[in-house]
XYZ file of C-alpha atoms in Angstrom:
605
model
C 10.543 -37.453 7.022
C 7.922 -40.079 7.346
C 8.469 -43.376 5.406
C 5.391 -42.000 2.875
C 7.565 -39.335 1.921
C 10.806 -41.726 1.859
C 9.207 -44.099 -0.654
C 7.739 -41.116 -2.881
C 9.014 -41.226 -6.402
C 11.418 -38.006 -7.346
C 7.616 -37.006 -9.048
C 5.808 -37.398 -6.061
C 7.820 -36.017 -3.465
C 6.879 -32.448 -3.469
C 3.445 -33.289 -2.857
C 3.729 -36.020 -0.610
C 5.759 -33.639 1.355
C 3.329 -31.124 1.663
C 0.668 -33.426 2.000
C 2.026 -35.564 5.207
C 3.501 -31.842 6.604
C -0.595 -30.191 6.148
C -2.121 -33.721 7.984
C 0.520 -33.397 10.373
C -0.410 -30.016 11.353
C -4.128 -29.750 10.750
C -3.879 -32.997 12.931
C -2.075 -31.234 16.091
C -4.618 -27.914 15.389
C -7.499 -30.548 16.183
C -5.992 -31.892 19.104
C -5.343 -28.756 20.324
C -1.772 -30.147 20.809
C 0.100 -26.393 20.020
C 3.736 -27.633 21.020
C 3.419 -30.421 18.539
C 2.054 -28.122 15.535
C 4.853 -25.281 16.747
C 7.140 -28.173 16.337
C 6.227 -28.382 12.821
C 7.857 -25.510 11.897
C 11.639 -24.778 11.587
C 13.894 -23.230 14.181
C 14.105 -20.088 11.938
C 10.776 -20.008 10.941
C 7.886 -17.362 10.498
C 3.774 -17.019 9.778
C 2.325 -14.090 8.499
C -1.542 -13.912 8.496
C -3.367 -11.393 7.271
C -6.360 -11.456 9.496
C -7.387 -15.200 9.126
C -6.281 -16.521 12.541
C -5.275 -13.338 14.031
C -8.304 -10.692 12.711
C -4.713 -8.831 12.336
C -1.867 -8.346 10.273
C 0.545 -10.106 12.037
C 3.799 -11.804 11.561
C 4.978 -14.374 14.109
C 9.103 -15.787 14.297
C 10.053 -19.567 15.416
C 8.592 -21.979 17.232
C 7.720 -19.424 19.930
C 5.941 -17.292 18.055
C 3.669 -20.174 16.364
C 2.862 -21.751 20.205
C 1.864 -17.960 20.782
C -0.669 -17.066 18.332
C -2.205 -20.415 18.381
C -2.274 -20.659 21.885
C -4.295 -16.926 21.704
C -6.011 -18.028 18.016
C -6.898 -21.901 17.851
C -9.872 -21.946 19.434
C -11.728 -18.649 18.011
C -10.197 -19.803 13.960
C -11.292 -23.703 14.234
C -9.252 -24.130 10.999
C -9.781 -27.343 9.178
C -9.367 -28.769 5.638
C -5.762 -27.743 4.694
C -4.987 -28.649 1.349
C -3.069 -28.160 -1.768
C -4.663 -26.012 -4.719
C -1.949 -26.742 -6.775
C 0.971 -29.446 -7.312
C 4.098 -28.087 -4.915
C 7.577 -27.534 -6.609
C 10.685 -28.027 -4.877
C 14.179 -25.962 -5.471
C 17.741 -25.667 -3.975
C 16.172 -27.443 -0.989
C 12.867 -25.517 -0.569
C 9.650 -26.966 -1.152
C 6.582 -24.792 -2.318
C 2.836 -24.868 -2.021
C 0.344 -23.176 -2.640
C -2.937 -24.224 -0.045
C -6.368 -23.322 1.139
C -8.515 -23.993 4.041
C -11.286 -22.898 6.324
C -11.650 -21.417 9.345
C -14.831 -20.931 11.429
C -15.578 -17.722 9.828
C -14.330 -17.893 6.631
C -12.520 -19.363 4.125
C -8.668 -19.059 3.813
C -5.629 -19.313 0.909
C -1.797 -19.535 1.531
C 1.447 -20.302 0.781
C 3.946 -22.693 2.427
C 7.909 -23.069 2.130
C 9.320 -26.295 3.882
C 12.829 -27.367 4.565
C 13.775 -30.686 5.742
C 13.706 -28.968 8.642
C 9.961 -28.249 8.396
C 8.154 -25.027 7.556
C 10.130 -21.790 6.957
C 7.141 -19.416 5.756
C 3.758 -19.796 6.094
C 1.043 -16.998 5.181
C -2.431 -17.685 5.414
C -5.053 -14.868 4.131
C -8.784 -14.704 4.624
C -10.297 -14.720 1.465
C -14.005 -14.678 2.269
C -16.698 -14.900 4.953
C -18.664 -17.435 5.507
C -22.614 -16.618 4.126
C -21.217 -12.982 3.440
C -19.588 -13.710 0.139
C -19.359 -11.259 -2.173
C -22.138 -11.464 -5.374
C -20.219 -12.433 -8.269
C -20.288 -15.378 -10.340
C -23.083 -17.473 -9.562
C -24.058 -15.080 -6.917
C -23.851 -12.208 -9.406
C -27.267 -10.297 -9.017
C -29.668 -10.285 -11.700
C -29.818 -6.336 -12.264
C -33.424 -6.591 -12.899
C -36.789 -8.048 -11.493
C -38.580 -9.799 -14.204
C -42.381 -9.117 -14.607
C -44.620 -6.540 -13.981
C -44.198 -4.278 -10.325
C -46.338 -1.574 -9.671
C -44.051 2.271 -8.847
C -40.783 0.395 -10.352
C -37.929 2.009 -9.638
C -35.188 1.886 -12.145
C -31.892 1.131 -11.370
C -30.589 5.055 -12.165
C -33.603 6.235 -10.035
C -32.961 3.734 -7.537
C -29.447 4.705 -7.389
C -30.312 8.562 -7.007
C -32.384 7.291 -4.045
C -29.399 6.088 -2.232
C -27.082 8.655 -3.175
C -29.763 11.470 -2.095
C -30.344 9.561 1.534
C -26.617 8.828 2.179
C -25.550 10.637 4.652
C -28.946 11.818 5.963
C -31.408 9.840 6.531
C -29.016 6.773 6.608
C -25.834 7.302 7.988
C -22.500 5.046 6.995
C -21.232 2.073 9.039
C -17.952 3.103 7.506
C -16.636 7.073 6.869
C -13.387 7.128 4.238
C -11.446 10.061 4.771
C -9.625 10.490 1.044
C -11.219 9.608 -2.245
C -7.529 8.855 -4.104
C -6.531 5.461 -5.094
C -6.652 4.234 -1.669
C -10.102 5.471 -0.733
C -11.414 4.187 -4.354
C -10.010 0.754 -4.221
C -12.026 -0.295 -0.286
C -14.939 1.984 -1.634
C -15.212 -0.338 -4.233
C -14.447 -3.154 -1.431
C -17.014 -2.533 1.176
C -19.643 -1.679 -1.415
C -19.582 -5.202 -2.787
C -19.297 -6.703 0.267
C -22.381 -4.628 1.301
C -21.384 -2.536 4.013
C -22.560 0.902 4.052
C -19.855 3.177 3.507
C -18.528 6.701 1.924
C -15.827 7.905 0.373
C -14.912 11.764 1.309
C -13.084 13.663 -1.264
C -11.945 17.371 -1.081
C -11.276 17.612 -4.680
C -14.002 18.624 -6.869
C -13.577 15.165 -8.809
C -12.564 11.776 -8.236
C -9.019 11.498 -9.775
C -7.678 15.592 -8.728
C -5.356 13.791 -6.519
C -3.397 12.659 -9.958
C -5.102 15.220 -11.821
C -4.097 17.907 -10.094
C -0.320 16.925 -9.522
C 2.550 18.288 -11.993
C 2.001 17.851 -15.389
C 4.960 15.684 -16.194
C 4.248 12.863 -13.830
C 3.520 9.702 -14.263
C 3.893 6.071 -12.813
C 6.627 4.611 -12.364
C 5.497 1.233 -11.647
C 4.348 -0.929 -14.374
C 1.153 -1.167 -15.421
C 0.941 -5.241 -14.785
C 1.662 -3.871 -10.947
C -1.207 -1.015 -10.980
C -4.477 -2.677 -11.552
C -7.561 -1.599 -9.086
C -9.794 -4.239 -7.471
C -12.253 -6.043 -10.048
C -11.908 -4.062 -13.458
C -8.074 -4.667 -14.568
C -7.029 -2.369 -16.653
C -7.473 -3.234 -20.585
C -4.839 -5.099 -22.641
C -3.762 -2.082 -24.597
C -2.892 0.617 -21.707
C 0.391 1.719 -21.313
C 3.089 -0.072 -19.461
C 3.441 3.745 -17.574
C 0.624 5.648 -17.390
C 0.221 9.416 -17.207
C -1.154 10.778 -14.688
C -4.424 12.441 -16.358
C -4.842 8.950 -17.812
C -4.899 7.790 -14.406
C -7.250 9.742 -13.228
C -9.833 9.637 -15.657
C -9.752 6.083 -14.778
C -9.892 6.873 -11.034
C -13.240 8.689 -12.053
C -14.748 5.994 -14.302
C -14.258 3.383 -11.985
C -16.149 5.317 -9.070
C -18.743 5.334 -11.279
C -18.776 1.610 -12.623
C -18.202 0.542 -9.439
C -21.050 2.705 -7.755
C -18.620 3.500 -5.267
C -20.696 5.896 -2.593
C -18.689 8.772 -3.375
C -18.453 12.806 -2.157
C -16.799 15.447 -3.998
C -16.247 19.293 -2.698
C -16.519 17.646 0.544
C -13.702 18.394 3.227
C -13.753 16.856 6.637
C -13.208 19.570 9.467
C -13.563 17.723 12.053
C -14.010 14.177 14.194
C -14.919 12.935 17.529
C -14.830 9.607 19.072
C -17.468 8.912 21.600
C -16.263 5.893 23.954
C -20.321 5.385 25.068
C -22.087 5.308 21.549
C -19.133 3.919 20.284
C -18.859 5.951 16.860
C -17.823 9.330 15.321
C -19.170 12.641 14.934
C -17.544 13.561 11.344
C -18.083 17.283 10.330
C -17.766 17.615 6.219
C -18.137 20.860 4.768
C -20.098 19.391 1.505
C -19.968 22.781 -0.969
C -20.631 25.149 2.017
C -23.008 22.733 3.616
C -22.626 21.390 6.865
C -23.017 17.656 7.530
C -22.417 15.683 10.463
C -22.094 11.677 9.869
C -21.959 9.529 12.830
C -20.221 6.408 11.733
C -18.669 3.076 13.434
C -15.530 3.389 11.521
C -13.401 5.658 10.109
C -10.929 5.438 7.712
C -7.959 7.947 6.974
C -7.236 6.722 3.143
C -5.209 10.685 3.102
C -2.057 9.006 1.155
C 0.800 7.069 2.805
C 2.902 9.920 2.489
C 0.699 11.812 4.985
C 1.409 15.405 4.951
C 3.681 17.587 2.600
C 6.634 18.342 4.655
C 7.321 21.943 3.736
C 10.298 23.326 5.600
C 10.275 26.634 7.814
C 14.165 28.104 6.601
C 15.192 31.296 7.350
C 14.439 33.748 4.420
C 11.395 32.056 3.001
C 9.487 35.333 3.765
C 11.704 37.554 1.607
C 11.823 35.725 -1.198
C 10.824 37.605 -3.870
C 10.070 34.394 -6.394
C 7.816 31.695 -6.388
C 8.097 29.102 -3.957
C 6.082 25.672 -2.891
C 5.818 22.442 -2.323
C 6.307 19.875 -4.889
C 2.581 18.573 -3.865
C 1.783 21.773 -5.526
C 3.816 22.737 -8.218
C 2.304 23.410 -11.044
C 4.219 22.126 -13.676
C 7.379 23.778 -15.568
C 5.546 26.316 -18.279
C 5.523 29.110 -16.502
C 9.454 28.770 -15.813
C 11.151 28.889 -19.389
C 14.286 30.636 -19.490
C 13.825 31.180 -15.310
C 16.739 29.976 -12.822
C 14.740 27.112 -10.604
C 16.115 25.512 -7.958
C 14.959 21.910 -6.209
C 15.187 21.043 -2.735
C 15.304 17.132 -2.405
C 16.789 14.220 -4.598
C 14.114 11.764 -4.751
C 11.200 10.582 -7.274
C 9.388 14.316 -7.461
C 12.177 15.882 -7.173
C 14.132 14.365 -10.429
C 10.446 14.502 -12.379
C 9.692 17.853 -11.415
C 13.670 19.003 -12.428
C 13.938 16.860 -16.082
C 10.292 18.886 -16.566
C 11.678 22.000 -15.978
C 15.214 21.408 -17.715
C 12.727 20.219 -21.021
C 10.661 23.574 -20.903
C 14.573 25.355 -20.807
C 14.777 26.508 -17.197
C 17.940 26.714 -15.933
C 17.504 24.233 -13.013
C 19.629 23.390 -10.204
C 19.038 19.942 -7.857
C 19.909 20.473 -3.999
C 21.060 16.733 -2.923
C 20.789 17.207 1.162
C 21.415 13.282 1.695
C 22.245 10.253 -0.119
C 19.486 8.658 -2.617
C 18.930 5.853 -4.267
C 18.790 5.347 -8.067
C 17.806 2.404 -10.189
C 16.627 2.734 -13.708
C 13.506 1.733 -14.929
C 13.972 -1.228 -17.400
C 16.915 -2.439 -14.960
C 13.701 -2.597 -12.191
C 11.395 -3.959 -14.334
C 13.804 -6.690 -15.696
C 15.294 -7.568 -12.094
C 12.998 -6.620 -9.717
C 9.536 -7.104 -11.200
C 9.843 -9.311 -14.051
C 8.649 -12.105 -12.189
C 5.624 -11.369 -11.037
C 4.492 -8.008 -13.023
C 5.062 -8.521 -16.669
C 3.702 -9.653 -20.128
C 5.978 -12.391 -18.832
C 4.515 -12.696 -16.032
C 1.062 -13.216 -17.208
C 2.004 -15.773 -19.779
C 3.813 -18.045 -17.254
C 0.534 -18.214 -15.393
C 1.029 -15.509 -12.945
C -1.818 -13.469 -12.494
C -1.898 -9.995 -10.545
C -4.003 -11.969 -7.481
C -1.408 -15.090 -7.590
C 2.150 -12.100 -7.641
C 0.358 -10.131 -4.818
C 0.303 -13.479 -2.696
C 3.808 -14.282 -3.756
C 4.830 -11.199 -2.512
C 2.910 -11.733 0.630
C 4.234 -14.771 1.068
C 7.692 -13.209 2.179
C 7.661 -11.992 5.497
C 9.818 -8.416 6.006
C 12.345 -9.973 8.504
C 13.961 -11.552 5.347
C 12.953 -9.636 2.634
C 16.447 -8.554 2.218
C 17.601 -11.948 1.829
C 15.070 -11.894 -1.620
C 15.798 -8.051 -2.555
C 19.674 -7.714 -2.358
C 20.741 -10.336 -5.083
C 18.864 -8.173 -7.116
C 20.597 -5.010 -6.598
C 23.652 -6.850 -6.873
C 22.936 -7.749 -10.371
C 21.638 -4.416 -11.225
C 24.567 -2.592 -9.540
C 26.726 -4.624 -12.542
C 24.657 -4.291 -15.210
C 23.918 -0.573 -14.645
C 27.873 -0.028 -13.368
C 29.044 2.708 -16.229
C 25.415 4.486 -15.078
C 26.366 4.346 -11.631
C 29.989 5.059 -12.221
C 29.224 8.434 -14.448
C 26.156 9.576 -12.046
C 28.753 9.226 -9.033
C 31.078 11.433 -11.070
C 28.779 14.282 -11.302
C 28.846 14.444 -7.740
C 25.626 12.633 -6.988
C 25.702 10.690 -3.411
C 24.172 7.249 -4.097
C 23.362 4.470 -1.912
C 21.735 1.179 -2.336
C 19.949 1.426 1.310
C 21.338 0.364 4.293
C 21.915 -3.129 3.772
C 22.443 -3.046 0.275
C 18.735 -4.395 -0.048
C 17.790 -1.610 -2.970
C 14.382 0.404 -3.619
C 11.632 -1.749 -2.193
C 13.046 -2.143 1.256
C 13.339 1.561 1.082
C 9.849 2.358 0.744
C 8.535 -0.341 3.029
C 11.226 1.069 6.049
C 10.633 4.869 5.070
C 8.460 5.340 1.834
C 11.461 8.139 0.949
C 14.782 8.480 -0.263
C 14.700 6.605 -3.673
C 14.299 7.570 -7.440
C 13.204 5.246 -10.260
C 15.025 6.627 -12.872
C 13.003 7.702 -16.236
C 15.724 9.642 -17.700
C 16.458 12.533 -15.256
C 19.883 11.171 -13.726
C 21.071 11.359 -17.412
C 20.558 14.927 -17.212
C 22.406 15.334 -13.797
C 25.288 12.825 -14.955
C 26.096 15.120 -17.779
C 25.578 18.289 -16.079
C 22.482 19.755 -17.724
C 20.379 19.316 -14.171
C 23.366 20.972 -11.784
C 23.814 19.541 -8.423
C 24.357 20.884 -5.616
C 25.091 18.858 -2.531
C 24.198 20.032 1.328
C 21.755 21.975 3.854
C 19.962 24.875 3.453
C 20.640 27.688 5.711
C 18.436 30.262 4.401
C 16.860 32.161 1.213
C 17.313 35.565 0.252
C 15.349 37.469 -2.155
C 16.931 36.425 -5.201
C 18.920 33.286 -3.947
C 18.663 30.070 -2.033
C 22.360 30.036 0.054
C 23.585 26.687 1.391
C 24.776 25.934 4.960
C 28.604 26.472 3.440
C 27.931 29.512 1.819
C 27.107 28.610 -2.040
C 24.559 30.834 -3.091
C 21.760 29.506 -5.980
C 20.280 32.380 -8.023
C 16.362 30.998 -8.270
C 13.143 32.784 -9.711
C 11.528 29.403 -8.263
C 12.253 27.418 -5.312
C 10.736 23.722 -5.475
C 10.569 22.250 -1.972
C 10.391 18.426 -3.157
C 10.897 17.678 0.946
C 8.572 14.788 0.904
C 5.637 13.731 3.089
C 5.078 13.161 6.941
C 3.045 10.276 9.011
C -0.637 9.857 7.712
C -1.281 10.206 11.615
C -0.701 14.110 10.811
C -3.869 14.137 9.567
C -5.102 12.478 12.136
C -3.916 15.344 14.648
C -5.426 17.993 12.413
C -9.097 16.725 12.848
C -9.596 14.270 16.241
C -6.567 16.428 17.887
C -2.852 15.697 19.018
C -3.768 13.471 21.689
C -5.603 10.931 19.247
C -2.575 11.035 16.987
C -0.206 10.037 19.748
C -2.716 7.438 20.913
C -2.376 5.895 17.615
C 1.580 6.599 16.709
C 3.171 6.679 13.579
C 2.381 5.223 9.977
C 4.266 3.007 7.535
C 7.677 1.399 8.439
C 8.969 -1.585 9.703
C 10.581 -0.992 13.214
C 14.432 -1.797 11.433
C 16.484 0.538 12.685
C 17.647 1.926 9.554
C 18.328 5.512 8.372
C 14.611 7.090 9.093
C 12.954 3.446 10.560
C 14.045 3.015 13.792
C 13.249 0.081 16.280
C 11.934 -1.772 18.027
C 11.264 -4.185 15.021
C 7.308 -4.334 14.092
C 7.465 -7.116 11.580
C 4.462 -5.463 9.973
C 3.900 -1.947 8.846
C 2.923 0.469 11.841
C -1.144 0.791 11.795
C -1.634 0.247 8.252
C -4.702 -1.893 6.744
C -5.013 -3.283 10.849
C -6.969 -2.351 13.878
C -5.232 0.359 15.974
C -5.237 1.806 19.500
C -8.112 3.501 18.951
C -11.102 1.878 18.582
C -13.104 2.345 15.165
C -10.001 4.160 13.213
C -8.051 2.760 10.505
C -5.656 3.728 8.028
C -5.647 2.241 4.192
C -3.079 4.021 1.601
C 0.254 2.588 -0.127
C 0.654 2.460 -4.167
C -2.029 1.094 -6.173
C -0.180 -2.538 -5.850
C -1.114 -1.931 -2.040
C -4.261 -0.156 -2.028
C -5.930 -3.223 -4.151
C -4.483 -5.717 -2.376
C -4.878 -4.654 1.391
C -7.940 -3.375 0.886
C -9.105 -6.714 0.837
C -8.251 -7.882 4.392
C -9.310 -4.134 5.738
C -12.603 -4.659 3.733
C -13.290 -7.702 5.359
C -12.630 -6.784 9.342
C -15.112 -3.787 8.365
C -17.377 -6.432 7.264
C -17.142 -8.729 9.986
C -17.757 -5.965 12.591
C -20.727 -4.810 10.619
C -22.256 -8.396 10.935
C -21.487 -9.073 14.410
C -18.591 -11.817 13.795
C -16.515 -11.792 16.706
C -13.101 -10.080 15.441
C -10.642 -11.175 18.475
C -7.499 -9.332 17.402
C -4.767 -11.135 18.227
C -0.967 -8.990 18.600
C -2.627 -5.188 18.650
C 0.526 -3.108 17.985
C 2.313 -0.884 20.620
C 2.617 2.463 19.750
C 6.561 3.104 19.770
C 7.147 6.247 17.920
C 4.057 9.507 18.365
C 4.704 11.945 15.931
């Protein structure tokens, strides 16, 4: 420590920390002295930035890793002015703070950890672009031109104009392959940031990706967690909302948000030509043929990819109904009928409790270990925090818990996630205890590191628990435990010979990588090109290595020029559809967009 710091008061020490650590480093950045800033940070250290240095999202580890991305990054980011936004606060040895500063191109926030060792964590997130900020506030536009103009147009005809023209006589800079949450929230992006874009949806309405799903289900994440880009939702909606709800708002907020926006429209096909550099996109638009020709295209088709319905032996014969959980219809039709679920996870347990309350007789296959945690447990525990009523009234808004969360980079996530597990797995013991009982395999991940780690590794194998496991603990959902081998007419037998009586078979087997969708319109050899989807590279049950330190190809530039991915839960859709929105923009204006760390493709398919 410097003698500045030495002499601080107890009061002033925080921020005369952070302030002689910021001079220190913005100092070295200007002198283009990279050993000395790498120095700055701890042995064990790591910086994540979301695209302001690196026009990526990147995470770098130790010393090493700083003197490398600022050896490829100084001179293209030029950043200057680092500075605290708000006074630091120091625990158990850690000193926080949150910062902001600019780079050449835009301007930048982040957070900081420091030990007396120097800085642990550092993220850094573009915010804005310089002279391309978005119009709100004092840039807000007017809405109307006072005075008299000869052949007005009025904003609704004006609007009709555009919509009528899109896709014909002007084409997109940017193609969005998926109207749900995901292609809604950077819709809503890239239209305020004035790049011309459009949203493609299959569905005959913005919101049948909710809309159309069972009728029972509903989020599971709290509402404080949910809320799309720009128009929160209101003080009085539910902590969980239903999914109709949900998508009613979906198709408001298209519409508030004049979010260019297809319906009936299916993509069949796209082409990447490596001399025009842009698509050929073929949408079937309600039996109409178009072909757009965009820069960019995004697949916002769901994180989850494709439905991963299963090929067993049998499936021909059977004389029931049968599907995938993506398509079940909800439990109705199946009072008084013998159903049986493949799968143990989130649809599975919603789509069994639905059937159980509608008086099936329903029967859960468990095929491998999942785990449970119940809902005010994971709200309390896990989410409290940041996402809550008290939350909000300890200052935290949804923008400031969504850069908290950033602010922890994957490698030691775990180190943040398992304490809380631990203190769930002893409140919640007698749960756990009489669920375990029943027969029902549980497991708190890997490493013990719970539900979140889960989904970022594998986006699988997890079930917030709304009441369902109740039902399985005391027997009215029956479990079953172990592989298929193959259905009958009448039955769905196991691989040690049990035999299930079902008039319905639910095949709740989950989703593939979004880069099956990729294969099914630009062909295999683009979908290899790019790799796999979601997961962090940590050689865990259904991630394996090497270790990415970011999430394979999501919300970042990939190995094929011009394509993107965008999807996650609404937490993720509004939040990295941000920094997506913003490398879209920056390519549409000519910034240079030197991507620092491009990701290797490690796993295909």
């Amino acid at each position: 420590m410097t003698q500045t710091i030495d002499r601080a008061t107890p009061m002033e020490a925080p921020q005369a920390r952070v302030d002689a650590w910021l001079a220190r480093f913005e100092a070295a950045l200007a002198a283009r002295d990279i050993q000395a800033a790498a120095g700055l940070f701890a042995v064990d250290s790591f910086w994540r930035d979301l695209v302001a240095f690196t026009w990526n999202i990147k995470t770098v580890e130790g010393r090493e890793g700083v003197a490398h991305l600022l050896t490829a990054c100084l001179d293209s980011a030029a950043p200057t002015g680092f500075r605290t936004t708000e006074t630091p606060t120091e625990a158990d040895g850690i000193t926080e703070a949150w910062i902001e500063f600019e780079t050449a191109t835009g301007r930048a926030k982040g957070h900081l950890r420091l030990t007396d060792e120097g800085a642990w964590t550092l993220l850094t997130s573009l915010r804005e672009l310089k002279d391309f900020e978005e119009s709100q506030g004092e840039r807000r536009p007017k809405g109307v031109h006072h005075g008299v103009v000869e052949d007005r147009r009025t904003w609704a005809e004006q609007r009709e104009l555009e919509e009528a023209q899109l896709g014909y006589e002007r084409q997109p800079y940017v193609v969005v392959v998926g109207g749900g949450q995901g292609g809604i929230a950077l819709g809503a992006r890239l239209r305020q940031l004035g790049v011309p874009s459009l949203v493609v949806e299959r569905n005959e309405r913005a919101g049948d990706s909710w809309r159309k799903r069972y009728k029972s289900l509903c989020l599971h994440d709290p509402v404080w967690y949910d809320h799309l880009p720009y128009l929160p939702f209101p003080e009085n909606w539910p902590v969980f909302a239903p999914k109709d709800k949900i998508a009613d708002w979906l198709e408001m907020y298209t519409r508030v948000m004049e979010v260019p926006y297809w319906t009936g429209a299916e993509v069949t096909s796209a082409s990447w030509d490596d001399e025009t550099k842009q698509w050929q996109v073929t949408v079937d638009r309600g039996g109409e043929e178009v072909v757009l020709t965009p820069r960019h295209l995004v697949f916002a088709t769901g994180m989850s990819g494709k439905p991963n319905t299963p090929d067993f032996p049998g499936m021909d014969v059977f004389e029931g109904d049968q599907h995938h959980s993506s398509r079940h219809p909800g439990p109705d039709a199946y009072a008084g009928k013998k159903a049986v679920v493949i799968g143990s996870n989130n649809s599975a347990h919603d789509i069994c409790a639905a059937l159980w309350e509608h008086g099936a007789e329903v029967t859960m296959v468990q095929r491998s270990s999942t785990h449970v945690v119940k809902s005010e447990s994971l709200m309390e525990f896990g989410m409290g925090d940041l996402y809550s009523e008290r939350a909000v009234r300890a200052g935290i808004t949804t923008e400031k818990a969504d850069m908290i969360f950033a602010s922890i980079p994957y490698r030691i996530m775990p180190e943040f996630q398992t304490p809380i597990y631990d203190k769930i797995r002893e409140r919640d013991a007698d749960f756990y205890a009489r669920l375990e009982a029943a027969g029902f395999q549980h497991d708190w991940g890997d490493d013990g590191s719970g539900l979140f780690l889960k989904y970022l590794r594998r986006g699988s194998g997890y079930y917030i628990d709304v009441g369902a496991s109740e039902l399985v603990a005391d027997g009215r959902i029956k479990l079953a435990r172990g592989q298929v081998d193959h259905l009958t007419r009448t039955a769905v037998v196991l691989e040690d010979g049990t035999e299930l009586a079902a008039d319905l078979v639910v095949y709740a087997t989950g989703y593939g990588s979004m880069n099956g969708w990729v294969a099914d319109l630009a062909g295999q050899e683009m979908a290899e090109k790019v790799g796999k989807c979601w997961g962090l590279g940590s050689g865990t049950t259904k991630d394996p290595g090497p270790w990415e330190g970011e999430q394979r190809n999501m919300w970042k530039p990939t190995q094929q020029e011009g394509l993107w991915f965008h999807g996650g839960n609404l937490h993720q859709s509004r939040h990295y559809s941000l920094y997506l929105a913003l490398q879209l923009k920056a390519r549409y204006e000519g910034i240079p967009t030197p991507v620092y760390g491009l990701q290797e493709v490690h796993h295909r398919c």
